[in-house]
């Protein structure tokens, strides 16, 4: 009825997969029970994490996973996307496997299965073992091989109960923020010299897919960040800058994965020997393609934008400059809330990739807001689910949607000051408290049944 905010969502397909997402470094804690990762070292460097915190304890999910699985079950979602910490499984990133580390994921997967929740592990969500990084990390080609060996170790232990896999999370962010701009671990500022890091992650993905299939795994995907890029104006210089940003964010990973080639100009910059063979491996068919969506980006010609954007310093040498998007509400992070851009993105992917595009799953979507009565998050999720439904109605094949995130957690360079959870975490007591958005989503999903 008019005046109530409880208008039901449109109906989604009966077999649509609903889920929530997290990642290991952001929630697990128990840092004393794993090898060190690039994020431990980055965090220990003063000034890198803005509130000076570490993820040593985080949400202490390592010890509290039973309570967290109960929260997932009670929410009524069918799936849980978590990540496996490489240094918990292989403390030095190669060779020696930690059985105690694997035991944790074994227990977690059992707990999920008992709760009727599908485990959806991501094998890499940015926490490279520090020993590997010190030997060159993703700048080195053989890290891709190490990654595939680690994937095989994980599959051998939990593969019998895992129906759906994700290789990498957002290699674009890990390349750009972690290696080109140095705003994330491992903190390199290599600008365009970071391109091999992109290629080696893609190669790691391809080799891991091969290793997973050899271990009998099925339903394999990847989680890539995507978002519409809007030119700041019709000026050709702004359009050119926006096209370049679009290439870096939306095509640098998707083109090799889905089309088996790099966008024009990139292969020349890469200069990798054996590129054709690599691309063949990288473009081996995926069962589904994961999209992490947060917001559109407005981009103009270089030298025309702010020096700092969303807390990230923008080097003047970049051939583009991000610009503010005005006229929309903003999250606590300052990101504009533009649900219709989600529809735009979802309509665009099949236009770009045609029948090379596998079925989609939204592997992350969410927002940062403080407080337990988080009506802004309710509005964000409601708006984005309606936008997603519009894309479904237009024929885009989307099979699932995962909210980022189940819990408030360690938000990388922001520390704990951005809260993305459906569930509030008190970082002194580690007490979990479901927010208004949790109750809203539970009711919205119940109404779908
Ligand atoms: C994801 O990355 C990560 O996978 C996850 O670990 C993280 O916690 C979560 O999102 C929330 O941050 O300056 O307005 O253009 C997010 C990818 C890239 C999305 C940068 C926002 C910049 C916003 N992000 N992008 S803006």
Tab-separated table of C-alpha atoms and ligand atoms in Angstrom:
chain	number	residue	atom	x	y	z
A	1	UNK	CA	0.000	0.000	0.000
A	2	UNK	CA	1.185	3.570	-0.546
A	3	UNK	CA	3.357	4.900	2.211
A	4	UNK	CA	4.891	1.585	3.195
A	5	UNK	CA	8.452	0.777	2.270
A	6	UNK	CA	7.845	-2.970	2.138
A	7	UNK	CA	6.926	-3.238	-1.537
A	8	UNK	CA	8.030	-6.748	-2.481
A	9	UNK	CA	10.860	-7.200	-4.949
A	10	UNK	CA	9.912	-8.452	-8.396
A	11	UNK	CA	10.029	-12.237	-8.680
A	12	UNK	CA	13.407	-13.829	-9.502
A	13	UNK	CA	13.755	-17.267	-11.122
A	14	UNK	CA	13.117	-20.127	-8.680
A	15	UNK	CA	16.649	-21.492	-9.049
A	16	UNK	CA	18.366	-18.085	-8.695
A	17	UNK	CA	21.340	-18.437	-6.310
A	18	UNK	CA	21.280	-15.967	-3.418
A	19	UNK	CA	24.401	-15.551	-1.339
A	20	UNK	CA	26.687	-13.440	0.814
A	21	UNK	CA	30.429	-12.855	0.325
A	22	UNK	CA	33.495	-12.369	2.519
A	23	UNK	CA	37.247	-12.845	2.150
A	24	UNK	CA	39.794	-14.591	4.375
A	25	UNK	CA	42.114	-11.718	5.225
A	26	UNK	CA	39.194	-9.405	5.946
A	27	UNK	CA	37.416	-11.626	8.508
A	28	UNK	CA	39.415	-14.634	9.714
A	29	UNK	CA	41.947	-13.200	12.162
A	30	UNK	CA	44.017	-16.013	13.765
A	31	UNK	CA	47.071	-14.522	12.077
A	32	UNK	CA	49.283	-16.557	14.441
A	33	UNK	CA	47.968	-19.727	12.829
A	34	UNK	CA	49.033	-19.009	9.268
A	35	UNK	CA	51.978	-17.792	7.234
A	36	UNK	CA	52.383	-14.072	6.651
A	37	UNK	CA	50.910	-12.472	3.566
A	38	UNK	CA	51.634	-9.260	1.661
A	39	UNK	CA	48.805	-7.638	3.614
A	40	UNK	CA	50.465	-8.371	6.972
A	41	UNK	CA	53.631	-6.656	5.772
A	42	UNK	CA	51.752	-3.744	4.198
A	43	UNK	CA	49.729	-3.211	7.362
A	44	UNK	CA	52.881	-3.228	9.496
A	45	UNK	CA	54.236	-0.281	7.483
A	46	UNK	CA	53.121	2.920	9.255
A	47	UNK	CA	50.751	5.114	7.269
A	48	UNK	CA	49.539	2.439	4.883
A	49	UNK	CA	46.278	1.499	6.607
A	50	UNK	CA	44.501	4.750	7.344
A	51	UNK	CA	43.242	3.941	10.851
A	52	UNK	CA	46.471	2.158	11.833
A	53	UNK	CA	44.735	-1.183	12.449
A	54	UNK	CA	45.710	-4.718	11.440
A	55	UNK	CA	43.707	-7.829	10.490
A	56	UNK	CA	45.431	-9.994	13.131
A	57	UNK	CA	42.077	-10.568	14.847
A	58	UNK	CA	39.609	-8.965	12.410
A	59	UNK	CA	36.209	-10.652	13.048
A	60	UNK	CA	37.897	-13.718	14.556
A	61	UNK	CA	35.870	-15.765	12.093
A	62	UNK	CA	38.490	-18.525	12.378
A	63	UNK	CA	37.179	-19.252	15.883
A	64	UNK	CA	33.592	-18.046	15.397
A	65	UNK	CA	32.727	-19.595	12.033
A	66	UNK	CA	29.920	-21.702	13.536
A	67	UNK	CA	28.105	-18.596	14.697
A	68	UNK	CA	28.697	-16.981	11.287
A	69	UNK	CA	27.355	-19.993	9.395
A	70	UNK	CA	24.245	-19.883	11.606
A	71	UNK	CA	23.786	-16.221	10.604
A	72	UNK	CA	24.061	-17.203	6.925
A	73	UNK	CA	21.570	-20.037	7.347
A	74	UNK	CA	19.083	-17.849	9.239
A	75	UNK	CA	19.326	-15.184	6.555
A	76	UNK	CA	17.887	-17.757	4.162
A	77	UNK	CA	20.524	-17.514	1.413
A	78	UNK	CA	21.577	-20.625	-0.472
A	79	UNK	CA	25.297	-19.896	-0.837
A	80	UNK	CA	28.318	-18.466	0.930
A	81	UNK	CA	31.281	-17.053	-0.970
A	82	UNK	CA	34.434	-17.047	1.189
A	83	UNK	CA	38.090	-17.091	0.270
A	84	UNK	CA	40.795	-19.570	1.161
A	85	UNK	CA	43.900	-17.960	2.617
A	86	UNK	CA	46.862	-19.170	0.587
A	87	UNK	CA	49.355	-18.617	3.479
A	88	UNK	CA	47.080	-20.572	5.835
A	89	UNK	CA	47.235	-23.549	3.486
A	90	UNK	CA	50.829	-23.077	2.325
A	91	UNK	CA	52.673	-20.769	4.731
A	92	UNK	CA	55.472	-20.035	2.262
A	93	UNK	CA	53.344	-20.311	-0.872
A	94	UNK	CA	55.045	-23.439	-2.159
A	95	UNK	CA	55.863	-26.909	-0.948
A	96	UNK	CA	54.992	-27.557	2.690
A	97	UNK	CA	51.233	-27.736	3.257
A	98	UNK	CA	49.700	-26.878	6.635
A	99	UNK	CA	47.240	-29.644	7.537
A	100	UNK	CA	45.953	-27.480	10.372
A	101	UNK	CA	45.209	-24.729	7.873
A	102	UNK	CA	43.341	-27.107	5.578
A	103	UNK	CA	41.449	-28.469	8.604
A	104	UNK	CA	39.850	-25.061	9.081
A	105	UNK	CA	38.351	-25.023	5.570
A	106	UNK	CA	37.330	-28.647	6.006
A	107	UNK	CA	35.354	-27.731	9.148
A	108	UNK	CA	33.886	-24.620	7.520
A	109	UNK	CA	32.703	-26.561	4.463
A	110	UNK	CA	31.185	-29.270	6.673
A	111	UNK	CA	29.380	-26.663	8.738
A	112	UNK	CA	28.001	-25.010	5.578
A	113	UNK	CA	26.837	-28.325	4.128
A	114	UNK	CA	25.122	-29.234	7.402
A	115	UNK	CA	23.341	-25.845	7.277
A	116	UNK	CA	22.226	-26.452	3.674
A	117	UNK	CA	24.402	-23.591	2.370
A	118	UNK	CA	26.497	-24.071	-0.774
A	119	UNK	CA	30.209	-23.346	-0.185
A	120	UNK	CA	31.658	-21.119	-2.935
A	121	UNK	CA	35.397	-20.723	-2.267
A	122	UNK	CA	37.580	-18.099	-3.945
A	123	UNK	CA	41.174	-19.311	-4.153
A	124	UNK	CA	42.841	-15.905	-4.198
A	125	UNK	CA	41.546	-12.693	-2.662
A	126	UNK	CA	44.794	-10.671	-2.567
A	127	UNK	CA	46.678	-12.341	0.313
A	128	UNK	CA	49.810	-13.591	-1.484
A	129	UNK	CA	52.198	-15.454	0.850
A	130	UNK	CA	54.935	-12.997	1.820
A	131	UNK	CA	57.756	-15.429	1.017
A	132	UNK	CA	56.491	-15.644	-2.579
A	133	UNK	CA	56.225	-11.866	-2.806
A	134	UNK	CA	59.807	-11.492	-1.628
A	135	UNK	CA	60.844	-13.772	-4.493
A	136	UNK	CA	58.992	-11.510	-6.979
A	137	UNK	CA	55.340	-12.328	-6.344
A	138	UNK	CA	52.942	-11.800	-9.228
A	139	UNK	CA	55.642	-9.881	-11.098
A	140	UNK	CA	57.079	-13.330	-11.712
A	141	UNK	CA	55.641	-15.861	-14.109
A	142	UNK	CA	56.257	-18.915	-11.937
A	143	UNK	CA	53.933	-17.551	-9.234
A	144	UNK	CA	51.159	-18.603	-11.631
A	145	UNK	CA	52.454	-22.181	-11.426
A	146	UNK	CA	52.703	-22.016	-7.625
A	147	UNK	CA	49.103	-20.813	-7.569
A	148	UNK	CA	47.873	-23.771	-9.618
A	149	UNK	CA	49.687	-26.193	-7.292
A	150	UNK	CA	48.010	-24.566	-4.320
A	151	UNK	CA	44.631	-24.808	-6.111
A	152	UNK	CA	45.183	-28.551	-6.508
A	153	UNK	CA	45.979	-28.911	-2.792
A	154	UNK	CA	42.741	-27.156	-1.826
A	155	UNK	CA	40.673	-29.163	-4.308
A	156	UNK	CA	42.112	-32.426	-3.013
A	157	UNK	CA	40.968	-31.585	0.515
A	158	UNK	CA	37.538	-29.916	0.098
A	159	UNK	CA	36.664	-30.618	-3.546
A	160	UNK	CA	34.338	-33.498	-2.713
A	161	UNK	CA	31.895	-30.996	-1.092
A	162	UNK	CA	32.458	-27.890	-3.240
A	163	UNK	CA	30.095	-27.581	-6.233
A	164	UNK	CA	31.178	-24.069	-7.342
A	165	UNK	CA	34.645	-22.488	-7.529
A	166	UNK	CA	36.153	-19.051	-8.047
A	167	UNK	CA	39.815	-18.702	-9.016
A	168	UNK	CA	40.678	-15.014	-8.514
A	169	UNK	CA	39.014	-11.998	-7.006
A	170	UNK	CA	39.341	-8.722	-8.932
A	171	UNK	CA	42.749	-9.067	-10.568
A	172	UNK	CA	42.123	-5.541	-11.926
A	173	UNK	CA	42.131	-3.999	-8.438
A	174	UNK	CA	45.043	-6.150	-7.326
A	175	UNK	CA	47.041	-4.966	-10.334
A	176	UNK	CA	45.995	-1.326	-10.270
A	177	UNK	CA	45.808	-0.607	-6.539
A	178	UNK	CA	48.393	-3.164	-5.390
A	179	UNK	CA	51.065	-2.883	-8.080
A	180	UNK	CA	50.488	0.208	-10.263
A	181	UNK	CA	49.441	2.796	-7.640
A	182	UNK	CA	50.721	1.201	-4.429
A	183	UNK	CA	47.566	1.942	-2.437
A	184	UNK	CA	47.061	-1.731	-1.563
A	185	UNK	CA	49.517	-4.511	-0.720
A	186	UNK	CA	52.146	-5.268	-1.868
A	187	UNK	CA	52.396	-1.499	-2.338
A	188	UNK	CA	54.348	-1.272	-5.603
A	189	UNK	CA	54.093	1.907	-7.666
A	190	UNK	CA	54.977	0.525	-11.059
A	191	UNK	CA	52.314	2.304	-13.132
A	192	UNK	CA	52.246	0.641	-16.565
A	193	UNK	CA	55.153	-1.632	-15.698
A	194	UNK	CA	52.569	-3.487	-13.591
A	195	UNK	CA	51.039	-5.069	-16.714
A	196	UNK	CA	52.903	-8.391	-16.284
A	197	UNK	CA	51.161	-8.692	-12.896
A	198	UNK	CA	47.868	-8.707	-14.796
A	199	UNK	CA	49.124	-11.325	-17.226
A	200	UNK	CA	50.562	-13.568	-14.522
A	201	UNK	CA	47.300	-13.518	-12.569
A	202	UNK	CA	45.414	-14.440	-15.737
A	203	UNK	CA	47.903	-17.228	-16.380
A	204	UNK	CA	47.494	-18.357	-12.757
A	205	UNK	CA	43.748	-18.423	-13.362
A	206	UNK	CA	44.160	-20.544	-16.511
A	207	UNK	CA	46.526	-22.991	-14.838
A	208	UNK	CA	44.276	-23.212	-11.771
A	209	UNK	CA	41.238	-23.970	-13.947
A	210	UNK	CA	43.253	-26.788	-15.510
A	211	UNK	CA	44.301	-28.091	-12.071
A	212	UNK	CA	40.757	-27.865	-10.694
A	213	UNK	CA	39.279	-29.718	-13.675
A	214	UNK	CA	41.965	-32.402	-13.334
A	215	UNK	CA	40.844	-32.801	-9.703
A	216	UNK	CA	37.239	-33.302	-10.879
A	217	UNK	CA	35.990	-29.800	-10.029
A	218	UNK	CA	33.127	-28.270	-11.997
A	219	UNK	CA	31.211	-24.982	-12.216
A	220	UNK	CA	34.313	-22.780	-12.221
A	221	UNK	CA	34.235	-18.985	-12.521
A	222	UNK	CA	36.225	-15.855	-11.737
A	223	UNK	CA	35.151	-12.653	-9.917
A	224	UNK	CA	36.053	-9.525	-11.901
A	225	UNK	CA	35.240	-5.953	-11.043
A	226	UNK	CA	33.220	-4.086	-13.636
A	227	UNK	CA	31.448	-0.759	-13.880
A	228	UNK	CA	30.228	1.579	-16.604
A	229	UNK	CA	32.689	4.330	-17.488
A	230	UNK	CA	31.138	7.681	-18.306
A	231	UNK	CA	33.138	10.285	-20.221
A	232	UNK	CA	33.174	13.639	-18.401
A	233	UNK	CA	31.954	15.363	-21.592
A	234	UNK	CA	31.610	14.853	-25.340
A	235	UNK	CA	35.011	16.434	-25.824
A	236	UNK	CA	37.192	13.940	-27.774
A	237	UNK	CA	39.957	14.185	-25.139
A	238	UNK	CA	37.506	13.176	-22.407
A	239	UNK	CA	36.110	10.356	-24.548
A	240	UNK	CA	39.552	9.025	-25.299
A	241	UNK	CA	40.492	9.091	-21.611
A	242	UNK	CA	37.250	7.322	-20.674
A	243	UNK	CA	37.823	4.643	-23.331
A	244	UNK	CA	41.243	3.980	-21.900
A	245	UNK	CA	39.934	3.680	-18.346
A	246	UNK	CA	37.190	1.374	-19.645
A	247	UNK	CA	39.856	-0.775	-21.252
A	248	UNK	CA	41.784	-1.071	-17.959
A	249	UNK	CA	38.772	-1.808	-15.798
A	250	UNK	CA	36.333	-3.621	-18.054
A	251	UNK	CA	38.404	-5.223	-20.810
A	252	UNK	CA	41.985	-5.923	-19.697
A	253	UNK	CA	40.873	-9.133	-17.969
A	254	UNK	CA	37.558	-9.926	-19.651
A	255	UNK	CA	38.905	-9.826	-23.239
A	256	UNK	CA	41.665	-12.418	-22.732
A	257	UNK	CA	39.324	-14.599	-20.628
A	258	UNK	CA	36.369	-14.481	-22.991
A	259	UNK	CA	37.871	-13.666	-26.401
A	260	UNK	CA	41.367	-15.101	-26.035
A	261	UNK	CA	43.108	-11.810	-26.878
A	262	UNK	CA	44.223	-8.603	-25.219
A	263	UNK	CA	42.635	-5.281	-26.194
A	264	UNK	CA	44.516	-3.421	-28.950
A	265	UNK	CA	47.836	-2.015	-27.805
A	266	UNK	CA	48.167	-4.117	-24.655
A	267	UNK	CA	49.916	-7.201	-26.076
A	268	UNK	CA	52.664	-4.910	-27.464
A	269	UNK	CA	53.175	-3.337	-24.049
A	270	UNK	CA	53.253	-6.744	-22.409
A	271	UNK	CA	55.906	-8.290	-24.582
A	272	UNK	CA	55.446	-11.728	-22.975
A	273	UNK	CA	57.092	-14.671	-24.701
A	274	UNK	CA	54.686	-17.479	-25.581
A	275	UNK	CA	51.717	-15.135	-25.432
A	276	UNK	CA	49.550	-17.133	-27.857
A	277	UNK	CA	49.889	-20.328	-25.850
A	278	UNK	CA	49.159	-18.404	-22.641
A	279	UNK	CA	46.042	-16.841	-24.144
A	280	UNK	CA	44.790	-20.244	-25.187
A	281	UNK	CA	45.039	-21.423	-21.599
A	282	UNK	CA	43.586	-18.206	-20.188
A	283	UNK	CA	40.536	-18.409	-22.457
A	284	UNK	CA	39.632	-22.033	-21.681
A	285	UNK	CA	35.824	-22.050	-21.318
A	286	UNK	CA	34.414	-20.983	-17.964
A	287	UNK	CA	31.166	-22.341	-16.575
A	288	UNK	CA	30.096	-18.907	-15.399
A	289	UNK	CA	31.481	-15.390	-15.133
A	290	UNK	CA	31.442	-13.412	-11.880
A	291	UNK	CA	30.849	-9.663	-11.745
A	292	UNK	CA	31.620	-7.461	-8.741
A	293	UNK	CA	29.732	-4.193	-9.165
A	294	UNK	CA	29.877	-1.117	-6.931
A	295	UNK	CA	29.533	2.077	-8.971
A	296	UNK	CA	30.090	3.777	-12.330
A	297	UNK	CA	33.158	5.966	-12.851
A	298	UNK	CA	33.218	9.330	-14.598
A	299	UNK	CA	36.492	9.947	-16.366
A	300	UNK	CA	38.033	12.926	-18.126
A	301	UNK	CA	41.268	13.913	-19.838
A	302	UNK	CA	44.452	13.795	-17.737
A	303	UNK	CA	45.375	16.807	-15.662
A	304	UNK	CA	41.735	17.880	-15.340
A	305	UNK	CA	40.614	15.962	-12.268
A	306	UNK	CA	41.301	16.040	-8.555
A	307	UNK	CA	44.769	14.927	-7.363
A	308	UNK	CA	43.123	12.549	-4.961
A	309	UNK	CA	40.059	10.463	-5.621
A	310	UNK	CA	38.185	8.322	-3.117
A	311	UNK	CA	41.260	8.339	-0.884
A	312	UNK	CA	43.567	7.248	-3.735
A	313	UNK	CA	46.348	9.573	-4.939
A	314	UNK	CA	46.088	9.977	-8.742
A	315	UNK	CA	49.518	10.274	-10.411
A	316	UNK	CA	49.586	12.992	-13.091
A	317	UNK	CA	51.281	10.579	-15.533
A	318	UNK	CA	48.061	8.573	-15.940
A	319	UNK	CA	46.306	9.110	-19.284
A	320	UNK	CA	42.946	9.686	-17.555
A	321	UNK	CA	41.533	11.509	-14.545
A	322	UNK	CA	38.570	10.323	-12.470
A	323	UNK	CA	35.917	12.995	-11.822
A	324	UNK	CA	33.182	13.311	-9.255
A	325	UNK	CA	29.716	12.092	-10.199
A	326	UNK	CA	27.250	14.623	-8.831
A	327	UNK	CA	23.531	14.326	-8.310
A	328	UNK	CA	23.401	10.933	-6.593
A	329	UNK	CA	23.454	9.914	-2.945
A	330	UNK	CA	26.811	8.699	-1.636
A	331	UNK	CA	27.868	5.881	0.636
A	332	UNK	CA	30.115	6.519	3.660
A	333	UNK	CA	33.035	5.692	1.350
A	334	UNK	CA	31.921	8.550	-0.927
A	335	UNK	CA	30.956	6.243	-3.791
A	336	UNK	CA	27.894	7.414	-5.725
A	337	UNK	CA	24.818	5.174	-5.523
A	338	UNK	CA	23.653	4.627	-9.112
A	339	UNK	CA	21.468	1.515	-9.375
A	340	UNK	CA	20.569	2.181	-13.034
A	341	UNK	CA	24.263	1.929	-13.947
A	342	UNK	CA	24.052	-1.714	-12.831
A	343	UNK	CA	21.423	-2.388	-15.501
A	344	UNK	CA	23.579	-0.501	-18.012
A	345	UNK	CA	26.584	-2.704	-17.169
A	346	UNK	CA	24.599	-5.943	-17.357
A	347	UNK	CA	23.119	-5.051	-20.745
A	348	UNK	CA	26.547	-4.063	-22.014
A	349	UNK	CA	28.379	-7.330	-21.235
A	350	UNK	CA	26.373	-9.513	-23.677
A	351	UNK	CA	26.637	-6.728	-26.253
A	352	UNK	CA	30.422	-6.856	-25.951
A	353	UNK	CA	30.966	-10.579	-25.674
A	354	UNK	CA	27.947	-12.133	-27.397
A	355	UNK	CA	27.813	-15.891	-27.158
A	356	UNK	CA	31.327	-15.986	-25.667
A	357	UNK	CA	29.839	-14.718	-22.417
A	358	UNK	CA	28.960	-17.543	-20.020
A	359	UNK	CA	26.044	-17.187	-17.576
A	360	UNK	CA	26.734	-14.401	-15.088
A	361	UNK	CA	26.719	-14.337	-11.327
A	362	UNK	CA	26.996	-11.146	-9.321
A	363	UNK	CA	29.738	-12.151	-6.911
A	364	UNK	CA	29.785	-8.822	-5.002
A	365	UNK	CA	27.484	-5.829	-4.620
A	366	UNK	CA	27.076	-3.723	-1.514
A	367	UNK	CA	27.890	-0.478	0.257
A	368	UNK	CA	29.508	1.100	3.279
A	369	UNK	CA	27.207	2.709	5.860
A	370	UNK	CA	27.496	3.036	9.600
A	371	UNK	CA	24.833	2.067	12.119
A	372	UNK	CA	22.459	-0.752	12.940
A	373	UNK	CA	19.351	0.875	11.477
A	374	UNK	CA	20.933	0.965	8.024
A	375	UNK	CA	18.002	2.067	5.892
A	376	UNK	CA	20.469	3.430	3.301
A	377	UNK	CA	21.799	-0.099	2.778
A	378	UNK	CA	18.221	-1.389	2.445
A	379	UNK	CA	17.594	1.252	-0.237
A	380	UNK	CA	20.884	0.392	-1.971
A	381	UNK	CA	20.142	-3.342	-2.106
A	382	UNK	CA	16.517	-2.816	-3.075
A	383	UNK	CA	17.517	-0.457	-5.896
A	384	UNK	CA	20.274	-2.722	-7.196
A	385	UNK	CA	18.105	-5.838	-7.104
A	386	UNK	CA	15.421	-4.034	-9.094
A	387	UNK	CA	18.089	-2.985	-11.608
A	388	UNK	CA	19.318	-6.557	-11.811
A	389	UNK	CA	15.771	-7.737	-12.380
A	390	UNK	CA	15.418	-5.262	-15.251
A	391	UNK	CA	18.458	-6.846	-16.899
A	392	UNK	CA	16.983	-10.329	-16.364
A	393	UNK	CA	13.716	-9.204	-17.940
A	394	UNK	CA	15.718	-7.906	-20.917
A	395	UNK	CA	17.159	-11.395	-21.358
A	396	UNK	CA	20.572	-11.144	-19.650
A	397	UNK	CA	21.460	-14.533	-18.186
A	398	UNK	CA	22.268	-13.858	-14.522
A	399	UNK	CA	22.103	-16.890	-12.242
A	400	UNK	CA	22.948	-15.497	-8.820
A	401	UNK	CA	23.621	-12.490	-6.589
A	402	UNK	CA	25.955	-12.250	-3.579
A	403	UNK	CA	25.900	-9.321	-1.162
A	404	UNK	CA	29.230	-7.848	-0.073
A	405	UNK	CA	29.352	-8.483	2.823
A	406	UNK	CA	27.995	-10.802	5.506
A	407	UNK	CA	29.977	-9.015	8.237
A	408	UNK	CA	31.584	-5.655	8.845
A	409	UNK	CA	35.261	-6.396	8.260
A	410	UNK	CA	38.805	-5.178	7.604
A	411	UNK	CA	38.302	-2.908	4.598
A	412	UNK	CA	41.894	-2.990	3.311
A	413	UNK	CA	43.623	0.424	3.335
A	414	UNK	CA	40.602	1.904	5.146
A	415	UNK	CA	40.985	-0.432	8.115
A	416	UNK	CA	37.766	-0.887	10.071
A	417	UNK	CA	36.271	2.510	9.373
A	418	UNK	CA	34.111	1.432	6.429
A	419	UNK	CA	31.359	-1.020	7.345
A	420	UNK	CA	29.918	-3.145	4.528
A	421	UNK	CA	28.182	-5.810	6.654
A	422	UNK	CA	24.577	-6.977	6.857
A	423	UNK	CA	25.752	-7.913	10.345
A	424	UNK	CA	27.461	-5.407	12.653
A	425	UNK	CA	30.666	-6.473	14.389
A	426	UNK	CA	31.722	-4.835	17.665
A	427	UNK	CA	35.508	-4.952	17.344
A	428	UNK	CA	36.011	-4.840	21.137
A	429	UNK	CA	33.722	-7.733	22.062
A	430	UNK	CA	33.495	-9.350	18.590
A	431	UNK	CA	29.764	-9.559	19.145
A	432	UNK	CA	27.677	-9.911	15.971
A	433	UNK	CA	24.403	-7.973	15.649
A	434	UNK	CA	22.219	-8.284	12.548
A	435	UNK	CA	21.369	-4.879	11.082
A	436	UNK	CA	18.041	-3.681	9.650
A	437	UNK	CA	19.335	-4.670	6.180
A	438	UNK	CA	19.781	-8.281	7.346
A	439	UNK	CA	16.153	-8.428	8.496
A	440	UNK	CA	15.021	-6.749	5.267
A	441	UNK	CA	16.905	-9.212	3.049
A	442	UNK	CA	15.616	-12.202	5.027
A	443	UNK	CA	12.033	-11.017	4.512
A	444	UNK	CA	12.643	-10.181	0.847
A	445	UNK	CA	14.004	-13.696	0.245
A	446	UNK	CA	11.173	-15.295	2.193
A	447	UNK	CA	8.693	-13.456	-0.048
A	448	UNK	CA	10.459	-15.014	-3.094
A	449	UNK	CA	9.669	-18.545	-1.909
B	1	LIG	C1	35.912	-5.176	-3.519
B	1	LIG	O1	36.739	-4.282	-4.181
B	1	LIG	C2	36.741	-6.220	-2.872
B	1	LIG	O2	36.683	-7.430	-3.599
B	1	LIG	C3	36.405	-6.446	-1.432
B	1	LIG	O3	37.436	-7.167	-0.826
B	1	LIG	C4	36.156	-5.125	-0.758
B	1	LIG	O4	36.013	-5.249	0.618
B	1	LIG	C5	34.920	-4.542	-1.368
B	1	LIG	O5	34.985	-4.494	-2.746
B	1	LIG	C6	34.577	-3.153	-0.848
B	1	LIG	O6	35.578	-2.244	-1.165
B	1	LIG	O7	36.570	5.968	-6.443
B	1	LIG	O8	34.172	6.075	-6.710
B	1	LIG	O9	35.545	5.198	-8.517
B	1	LIG	C7	36.100	-3.080	-4.550
B	1	LIG	C8	36.517	-2.519	-5.846
B	1	LIG	C9	37.421	-0.517	-6.669
B	1	LIG	C10	35.156	-0.550	-5.999
B	1	LIG	C11	37.466	0.954	-6.556
B	1	LIG	C12	35.188	0.934	-5.891
B	1	LIG	C13	36.434	2.954	-6.570
B	1	LIG	C14	35.245	3.786	-6.361
B	1	LIG	N1	36.472	-1.091	-5.779
B	1	LIG	N2	36.159	1.531	-6.761
B	1	LIG	S1	35.374	5.377	-7.058
